Amino acid sequence: MQAFKTLLIVAVLSAVAYGVYVALTGARDVEPPPGVVAEDWQGGPQIELPPSDGAASGPPAILGAAPPAQAAPQVVQPQTATAVEAPPFSAPPSTQDSGAAPPFVSPNVGPGNPEMPPVGSEVTAEMSQPPIHDPATQGVDYRQAPTGDGAMLAPPVGEVPPASDLPESTFATDFAASQALLAENRLDPALLLLSRWYDDPRLSPPEHQQLMPLLNQLAGTVIYSQEHLLLPAYEVQPGDTLDRVAQHYRVPAQILAKINGIADPNQLRPGDKLKVVQGPFDATINKSTRQLTMMLGGRFAGQFPIGIGADQTTPEGEFAVKTKTPNPTYYGPDKVIDANDPTNPLGKFWIGLDDHFGIHGTNDPNSIGLAESRGCIRLSPRDIEDVYDMMTSESRVRIVR
């Protein structure tokens, strides 16, 4: 590069000197050097410019001159990429706090599921057998809840709000949810969920027919089988009596004896495991449908057909159990009928809700379902025994029209 500059300066100075010389001497033409054609001689060195394509860089070459030393290759440093702001991330909406839930898909519960009888199916003979006293029993026992025909009974304690108080819920959604619970063998949650629909006036006849067999099966298994689906098993301690255990759980000893298949309540053995339920049982009596429904802790626990008073003489409201009398004596307006008399209209059991009003059996089973009594609630001879064995002085009875 320095040599080129020197040559260029020399050439420029030579040209200037030559011009001065010409101007001073008046010389116009200069003879070309020996061996040079006159047509090619133009009085100065020719400079060949590189093609103007923008691709070449460097000093121009001078014809006849030694090529300049090659410059060291130029190292091109990579350019730092310009930072570009990424577009904002748009996350999908979260359902954690929104209360939303993925769509529910109801599994099939029916003939394809051996753990659950199909809805509306007849209960098998095995299901309706009395429980066997075997604390080690592990299988699910879908027996029937009491249905007014002398089948095994069923219990309740405290009531869940009726479905009419929960407008956001529908029977279809609750029934579908119960199927999911049954598929997971979660029988008690399914029973609690469906129990609030047992007497709902919004149910259509097909829905009611779909509901009641399942409720009876669930109540029979959850409450009356020997499966410990409500509370842990109670281990009998030395000195325990069935009455003492029942009193602790606020239920009659008779119901624990029936559930556990105990023939002699005085023969408890230390170490035995008892199925226990937390009482008390309550009852709801619907005069329009003429049904008495037992409840245990908000769970449907069995339903029984009843007879009621003629001409709306059966009162409505909330009542407490005041007395329980086996083999009651009938004190009528015109006569007294002794206990055990076949003509006694009270039958074998009396549950007093007032001094002269209560729930009792009957010596006329054909009157069940009718409005013929003086105001009391009538149950068949077998059904009154079941209801009697479930209720205590803590039980509450609600009578509605």
Coordinates of C-alpha atoms in Angstrom, one line a residue:
M1 CA 0.0 0.0 0.0
Q2 CA 2.8 2.4 0.9
A3 CA 4.6 1.6 -2.4
F4 CA 1.5 2.3 -4.4
K5 CA 1.1 5.6 -2.8
T6 CA 4.8 6.5 -3.5
L7 CA 4.4 5.5 -7.1
L8 CA 1.2 7.4 -7.4
I9 CA 2.8 10.5 -6.0
V10 CA 5.8 10.1 -8.3
A11 CA 3.5 9.8 -11.3
V12 CA 1.5 12.8 -10.3
L13 CA 4.6 14.9 -9.7
S14 CA 6.0 13.6 -13.0
A15 CA 2.9 14.7 -14.8
V16 CA 2.9 18.1 -13.2
A17 CA 6.6 18.5 -14.0
Y18 CA 5.9 17.5 -17.6
G19 CA 3.1 19.9 -17.9
V20 CA 5.3 22.7 -16.6
Y21 CA 8.0 21.7 -19.0
V22 CA 5.6 21.7 -21.9
A23 CA 4.2 25.0 -20.9
L24 CA 7.7 26.4 -20.6
T25 CA 9.2 24.9 -23.7
G26 CA 6.1 24.8 -25.9
A27 CA 6.6 21.1 -26.6
R28 CA 3.3 19.4 -27.6
D29 CA 4.4 15.9 -28.6
V30 CA 6.7 13.6 -27.0
E31 CA 8.4 10.8 -28.9
P32 CA 7.4 7.4 -27.6
P33 CA 10.1 5.2 -26.1
P34 CA 11.9 2.8 -28.4
G35 CA 9.8 -0.2 -29.3
V36 CA 6.5 1.4 -28.5
V37 CA 4.0 1.8 -31.2
A38 CA 3.1 5.5 -31.6
E39 CA -0.7 4.8 -31.6
D40 CA -0.3 3.2 -28.1
W41 CA 1.6 5.9 -26.6
Q42 CA -0.4 8.5 -24.9
G43 CA 2.2 10.2 -22.7
G44 CA 1.5 8.5 -19.4
P45 CA 0.9 5.2 -17.6
Q46 CA -2.4 3.5 -18.1
I47 CA -4.3 2.7 -15.0
E48 CA -6.6 -0.3 -15.3
L49 CA -9.5 -0.1 -12.9
P50 CA -11.1 -3.2 -11.6
P51 CA -14.5 -4.2 -12.8
S52 CA -17.1 -2.1 -11.1
D53 CA -19.1 -4.9 -9.7
G54 CA -18.6 -4.0 -6.1
A55 CA -17.1 -7.4 -5.5
A56 CA -13.4 -6.5 -5.6
S57 CA -11.7 -4.3 -3.2
G58 CA -8.1 -3.2 -2.9
P59 CA -5.7 -0.9 -4.8
P60 CA -5.9 -0.7 -8.6
A61 CA -3.2 -2.6 -10.5
I62 CA -0.6 -0.7 -12.5
L63 CA 0.4 -2.2 -15.8
G64 CA 4.1 -3.1 -15.9
A65 CA 4.5 -2.6 -12.2
A66 CA 5.2 -5.4 -9.7
P67 CA 2.1 -6.6 -8.0
P68 CA 1.7 -5.2 -4.5
A69 CA 2.1 -7.6 -1.6
Q70 CA -1.0 -9.5 -0.8
A71 CA -2.8 -8.0 2.2
A72 CA -3.5 -10.4 5.0
P73 CA -7.0 -11.9 4.8
Q74 CA -9.5 -9.8 6.6
V75 CA -11.3 -11.6 9.4
V76 CA -14.9 -10.9 9.5
Q77 CA -16.3 -11.0 13.0
P78 CA -19.8 -12.5 13.3
Q79 CA -22.4 -9.9 14.0
T80 CA -24.3 -10.2 17.3
A81 CA -27.9 -10.9 16.5
T82 CA -30.2 -8.2 17.4
A83 CA -32.5 -9.1 20.3
V84 CA -36.0 -9.7 19.2
E85 CA -38.8 -9.6 21.9
A86 CA -40.7 -12.9 21.9
P87 CA -44.4 -12.7 21.6
P88 CA -46.2 -12.9 25.0
F89 CA -47.1 -16.5 26.1
S90 CA -50.8 -17.1 26.2
A91 CA -51.5 -19.9 28.7
P92 CA -54.7 -21.8 28.5
P93 CA -57.2 -20.8 31.1
S94 CA -56.8 -22.5 34.4
T95 CA -59.7 -24.4 36.0
Q96 CA -58.1 -24.6 39.4
D97 CA -59.8 -21.7 40.9
S98 CA -62.6 -21.1 38.4
G99 CA -64.8 -23.9 39.6
A100 CA -65.0 -25.3 36.1
A101 CA -64.6 -29.0 35.7
P102 CA -63.9 -31.2 32.7
P103 CA -66.9 -32.8 31.1
F104 CA -68.2 -35.7 33.1
V105 CA -68.4 -39.0 31.3
S106 CA -70.6 -41.5 33.1
P107 CA -69.3 -45.1 33.2
N108 CA -71.7 -47.9 32.6
V109 CA -72.9 -49.6 35.8
G110 CA -75.1 -52.6 35.1
P111 CA -74.8 -56.1 33.8
G112 CA -71.2 -55.5 32.8
N113 CA -70.1 -54.6 36.3
P114 CA -70.2 -57.6 38.6
E115 CA -70.0 -55.4 41.7
M116 CA -73.3 -53.7 41.1
P117 CA -76.6 -55.1 40.1
P118 CA -78.2 -53.4 37.2
V119 CA -80.5 -50.5 38.0
G120 CA -84.1 -51.7 38.3
S121 CA -83.1 -55.4 38.5
E122 CA -84.7 -57.8 40.9
V123 CA -82.7 -58.4 44.0
T124 CA -81.4 -61.9 44.1
A125 CA -82.3 -64.4 46.8
E126 CA -78.8 -64.1 48.2
M127 CA -79.1 -60.3 48.6
S128 CA -82.3 -60.7 50.7
Q129 CA -80.9 -63.3 53.0
P130 CA -80.3 -62.2 56.7
P131 CA -76.7 -61.2 57.4
I132 CA -74.3 -63.9 58.6
H133 CA -72.3 -63.1 61.6
D134 CA -68.8 -63.1 60.1
P135 CA -66.6 -60.1 61.0
A136 CA -64.1 -61.2 58.4
T137 CA -66.5 -60.9 55.5
Q138 CA -65.0 -58.8 52.8
G139 CA -67.4 -59.0 49.8
V140 CA -69.9 -56.3 48.9
D141 CA -73.3 -57.4 50.0
Y142 CA -76.1 -55.7 48.0
R143 CA -79.0 -56.6 50.2
Q144 CA -82.3 -54.7 50.1
A145 CA -83.2 -51.9 52.5
P146 CA -86.6 -52.3 54.1
T147 CA -89.3 -51.8 51.6
G148 CA -92.4 -52.6 53.6
D149 CA -92.5 -56.2 52.7
G150 CA -90.6 -57.6 55.6
A151 CA -87.2 -57.3 53.9
M152 CA -84.1 -56.3 55.9
L153 CA -84.4 -52.8 57.3
A154 CA -82.3 -49.7 56.8
P155 CA -81.1 -46.6 58.9
P156 CA -80.6 -42.7 58.9
V157 CA -79.2 -39.9 61.0
G158 CA -79.6 -36.2 60.1
E159 CA -81.0 -35.1 56.8
V160 CA -79.3 -33.6 53.8
P161 CA -81.1 -30.6 52.2
P162 CA -83.8 -31.8 49.8
A163 CA -83.1 -31.5 46.1
S164 CA -85.6 -28.7 45.8
D165 CA -83.3 -26.5 47.8
L166 CA -80.5 -27.2 45.3
P167 CA -81.7 -25.8 42.0
E168 CA -78.3 -26.2 40.4
S169 CA -78.6 -30.0 40.7
T170 CA -80.7 -32.2 38.6
F171 CA -81.6 -35.8 39.0
A172 CA -79.9 -36.7 35.7
T173 CA -76.6 -35.2 36.8
D174 CA -76.8 -36.7 40.3
F175 CA -77.7 -40.1 39.0
A176 CA -74.8 -39.9 36.5
A177 CA -72.4 -38.9 39.3
S178 CA -73.7 -41.8 41.4
Q179 CA -72.8 -44.2 38.6
A180 CA -69.2 -42.8 38.7
L181 CA -69.0 -43.4 42.4
L182 CA -70.4 -46.9 42.1
A183 CA -67.8 -47.7 39.4
E184 CA -65.2 -46.7 42.1
N185 CA -67.0 -48.9 44.7
R186 CA -67.8 -45.8 46.8
L187 CA -71.2 -46.9 47.9
D188 CA -71.8 -44.6 50.9
P189 CA -71.1 -41.3 48.9
A190 CA -73.4 -42.6 46.2
L191 CA -76.1 -43.4 48.8
L192 CA -75.8 -39.9 50.3
L193 CA -76.0 -38.2 46.9
L194 CA -79.1 -40.1 45.8
S195 CA -80.9 -40.0 49.2
R196 CA -82.1 -36.4 48.7
W197 CA -84.2 -37.4 45.7
Y198 CA -86.3 -40.2 47.3
D199 CA -89.3 -37.9 47.8
D200 CA -88.7 -35.1 45.4
P201 CA -91.9 -34.2 43.5
R202 CA -90.0 -33.2 40.4
L203 CA -89.1 -36.9 39.7
S204 CA -91.0 -38.4 36.8
P205 CA -92.4 -41.9 37.2
P206 CA -89.6 -43.4 35.1
E207 CA -87.0 -41.6 37.2
H208 CA -88.6 -42.7 40.4
Q209 CA -88.6 -46.3 39.1
Q210 CA -85.0 -45.9 38.3
L211 CA -84.1 -44.4 41.6
M212 CA -85.8 -46.6 44.2
P213 CA -84.3 -50.0 43.5
L214 CA -80.9 -48.5 43.6
L215 CA -81.5 -46.7 46.8
N216 CA -82.8 -49.9 48.4
Q217 CA -79.8 -51.8 47.3
L218 CA -77.4 -49.2 48.5
A219 CA -79.0 -48.7 51.8
G220 CA -79.2 -52.5 52.4
T221 CA -75.4 -52.8 51.7
V222 CA -74.1 -49.6 53.3
I223 CA -76.3 -49.8 56.5
Y224 CA -77.4 -53.3 57.0
S225 CA -74.7 -55.6 55.6
Q226 CA -71.7 -56.5 57.8
E227 CA -69.4 -54.4 55.7
H228 CA -67.9 -51.6 57.7
L229 CA -68.8 -48.8 55.2
L230 CA -69.8 -46.1 57.7
L231 CA -67.7 -46.5 60.8
P232 CA -64.7 -48.7 61.8
A233 CA -65.6 -52.0 63.3
Y234 CA -66.2 -52.0 67.1
E235 CA -64.1 -54.6 68.9
V236 CA -66.0 -56.1 71.9
Q237 CA -64.2 -55.5 75.2
P238 CA -64.5 -57.6 78.3
G239 CA -67.7 -56.8 80.2
D240 CA -69.4 -55.3 77.1
T241 CA -73.1 -55.8 76.5
L242 CA -74.9 -55.2 73.3
D243 CA -77.1 -52.7 75.2
R244 CA -74.1 -50.7 76.3
V245 CA -72.6 -50.7 72.8
A246 CA -75.9 -49.6 71.3
Q247 CA -76.4 -46.9 73.8
H248 CA -73.0 -45.5 72.9
Y249 CA -74.0 -45.3 69.2
R250 CA -77.5 -44.0 70.0
V251 CA -79.3 -46.9 68.4
P252 CA -81.4 -49.7 69.8
A253 CA -79.6 -53.0 70.6
Q254 CA -82.1 -54.8 68.4
I255 CA -80.9 -53.2 65.3
L256 CA -77.3 -54.1 66.0
A257 CA -78.3 -57.6 66.8
K258 CA -80.1 -57.9 63.4
I259 CA -77.2 -56.3 61.4
N260 CA -74.6 -58.6 63.1
G261 CA -76.7 -61.7 63.1
I262 CA -76.5 -62.0 66.9
A263 CA -79.0 -64.5 68.2
D264 CA -78.2 -64.0 71.9
P265 CA -77.2 -60.4 72.8
N266 CA -75.9 -61.7 76.2
Q267 CA -73.2 -63.8 74.5
L268 CA -70.8 -61.3 73.2
R269 CA -67.2 -62.5 73.1
P270 CA -64.3 -60.1 73.7
G271 CA -62.4 -59.5 70.5
D272 CA -65.5 -59.9 68.2
K273 CA -65.9 -57.2 65.6
L274 CA -69.3 -55.6 65.4
K275 CA -70.8 -53.6 62.5
V276 CA -72.0 -50.3 64.1
V277 CA -73.9 -47.3 62.8
Q278 CA -74.2 -43.9 64.3
G279 CA -77.8 -43.0 65.3
P280 CA -80.4 -41.9 65.9
F281 CA -82.7 -43.0 63.1
D282 CA -85.3 -40.5 62.0
A283 CA -88.5 -40.8 60.0
T284 CA -90.4 -38.8 57.4
I285 CA -94.1 -39.6 56.8
N286 CA -95.6 -38.4 53.6
K287 CA -99.4 -38.5 53.8
S288 CA -99.9 -38.0 50.1
T289 CA -97.8 -40.9 49.0
R290 CA -98.6 -42.8 52.2
Q291 CA -95.0 -43.8 52.8
L292 CA -92.8 -43.8 55.9
T293 CA -89.2 -43.3 55.1
M294 CA -86.4 -44.0 57.5
M295 CA -83.2 -41.9 57.4
L296 CA -79.8 -42.3 59.0
G297 CA -77.4 -39.4 58.9
G298 CA -79.0 -38.1 55.7
R299 CA -79.0 -41.5 54.1
F300 CA -82.1 -43.3 52.8
A301 CA -82.6 -46.2 55.2
G302 CA -85.8 -47.9 54.0
Q303 CA -89.3 -47.1 53.1
F304 CA -92.6 -48.6 54.2
P305 CA -96.3 -48.2 53.1
I306 CA -98.6 -46.9 55.8
G307 CA -102.2 -46.3 56.6
I308 CA -103.2 -42.8 57.8
G309 CA -106.2 -41.2 59.5
A310 CA -109.5 -40.7 57.8
D311 CA -110.5 -37.2 56.9
Q312 CA -107.1 -35.7 57.4
T313 CA -107.1 -36.5 61.1
T314 CA -103.4 -37.4 61.0
P315 CA -101.6 -34.2 62.2
E316 CA -98.6 -32.6 60.4
G317 CA -95.4 -31.3 61.9
E318 CA -92.3 -32.3 63.8
F319 CA -92.6 -34.9 66.6
A320 CA -90.3 -36.7 69.1
V321 CA -90.5 -40.3 70.1
K322 CA -91.9 -40.2 73.7
T323 CA -92.6 -43.9 74.3
K324 CA -92.0 -47.3 72.9
T325 CA -94.3 -50.1 74.1
P326 CA -94.3 -53.7 73.0
N327 CA -97.6 -55.5 73.2
P328 CA -99.6 -52.4 73.9
T329 CA -103.1 -52.3 75.4
Y330 CA -105.7 -50.6 73.4
Y331 CA -107.7 -47.9 75.2
G332 CA -110.6 -47.0 72.9
P333 CA -113.5 -44.6 73.4
D334 CA -115.8 -47.5 74.1
K335 CA -113.6 -50.4 75.2
V336 CA -110.2 -51.6 76.2
I337 CA -108.5 -54.5 74.4
D338 CA -105.7 -56.3 76.1
A339 CA -102.3 -56.9 74.7
N340 CA -101.9 -60.1 72.7
D341 CA -105.6 -60.0 71.8
P342 CA -106.0 -60.8 68.1
T343 CA -108.6 -58.0 67.9
N344 CA -106.2 -55.4 69.2
P345 CA -106.0 -52.7 66.5
L346 CA -102.5 -51.6 67.7
G347 CA -100.8 -54.8 66.8
K348 CA -97.6 -55.8 68.5
F349 CA -95.8 -52.5 68.9
W350 CA -96.6 -48.8 69.8
I351 CA -94.3 -45.8 69.2
G352 CA -95.9 -42.9 70.9
L353 CA -95.5 -39.4 69.5
D354 CA -98.1 -37.9 71.9
D355 CA -100.3 -39.2 74.6
H356 CA -102.9 -40.4 72.1
F357 CA -101.1 -40.3 68.8
G358 CA -98.4 -42.6 67.4
I359 CA -97.1 -45.2 65.0
H360 CA -98.3 -48.8 65.5
G361 CA -99.0 -52.1 63.9
T362 CA -102.4 -53.4 62.9
N363 CA -104.5 -56.5 63.0
D364 CA -105.9 -55.5 59.6
P365 CA -103.0 -55.5 57.0
N366 CA -105.5 -54.7 54.3
S367 CA -105.8 -51.2 55.7
I368 CA -102.3 -50.3 54.8
G369 CA -102.3 -47.7 52.0
L370 CA -105.7 -46.4 53.1
A371 CA -107.0 -43.5 55.2
E372 CA -109.1 -45.4 57.7
S373 CA -107.5 -44.9 61.2
R374 CA -108.5 -42.4 63.9
G375 CA -105.4 -40.4 63.1
C376 CA -102.5 -42.7 63.9
I377 CA -99.9 -44.2 61.5
R378 CA -100.4 -47.8 60.7
L379 CA -97.7 -50.3 59.6
S380 CA -97.9 -53.9 58.7
P381 CA -97.0 -56.4 61.5
R382 CA -93.6 -57.0 60.1
D383 CA -92.8 -53.4 59.1
I384 CA -93.7 -52.0 62.6
E385 CA -91.2 -54.5 64.1
D386 CA -88.4 -53.2 61.9
V387 CA -89.3 -49.5 62.5
Y388 CA -89.7 -50.2 66.2
D389 CA -86.2 -51.7 66.3
M390 CA -84.6 -48.7 64.7
M391 CA -86.1 -45.8 66.7
T392 CA -85.1 -44.4 70.1
S393 CA -86.2 -41.5 72.2
E394 CA -83.9 -39.3 70.3
S395 CA -85.5 -40.1 67.0
R396 CA -87.5 -37.4 65.3
V397 CA -90.6 -37.9 63.1
R398 CA -91.6 -35.4 60.5
I399 CA -95.1 -35.6 59.0
V400 CA -95.9 -33.8 55.8
R401 CA -98.8 -33.7 53.4

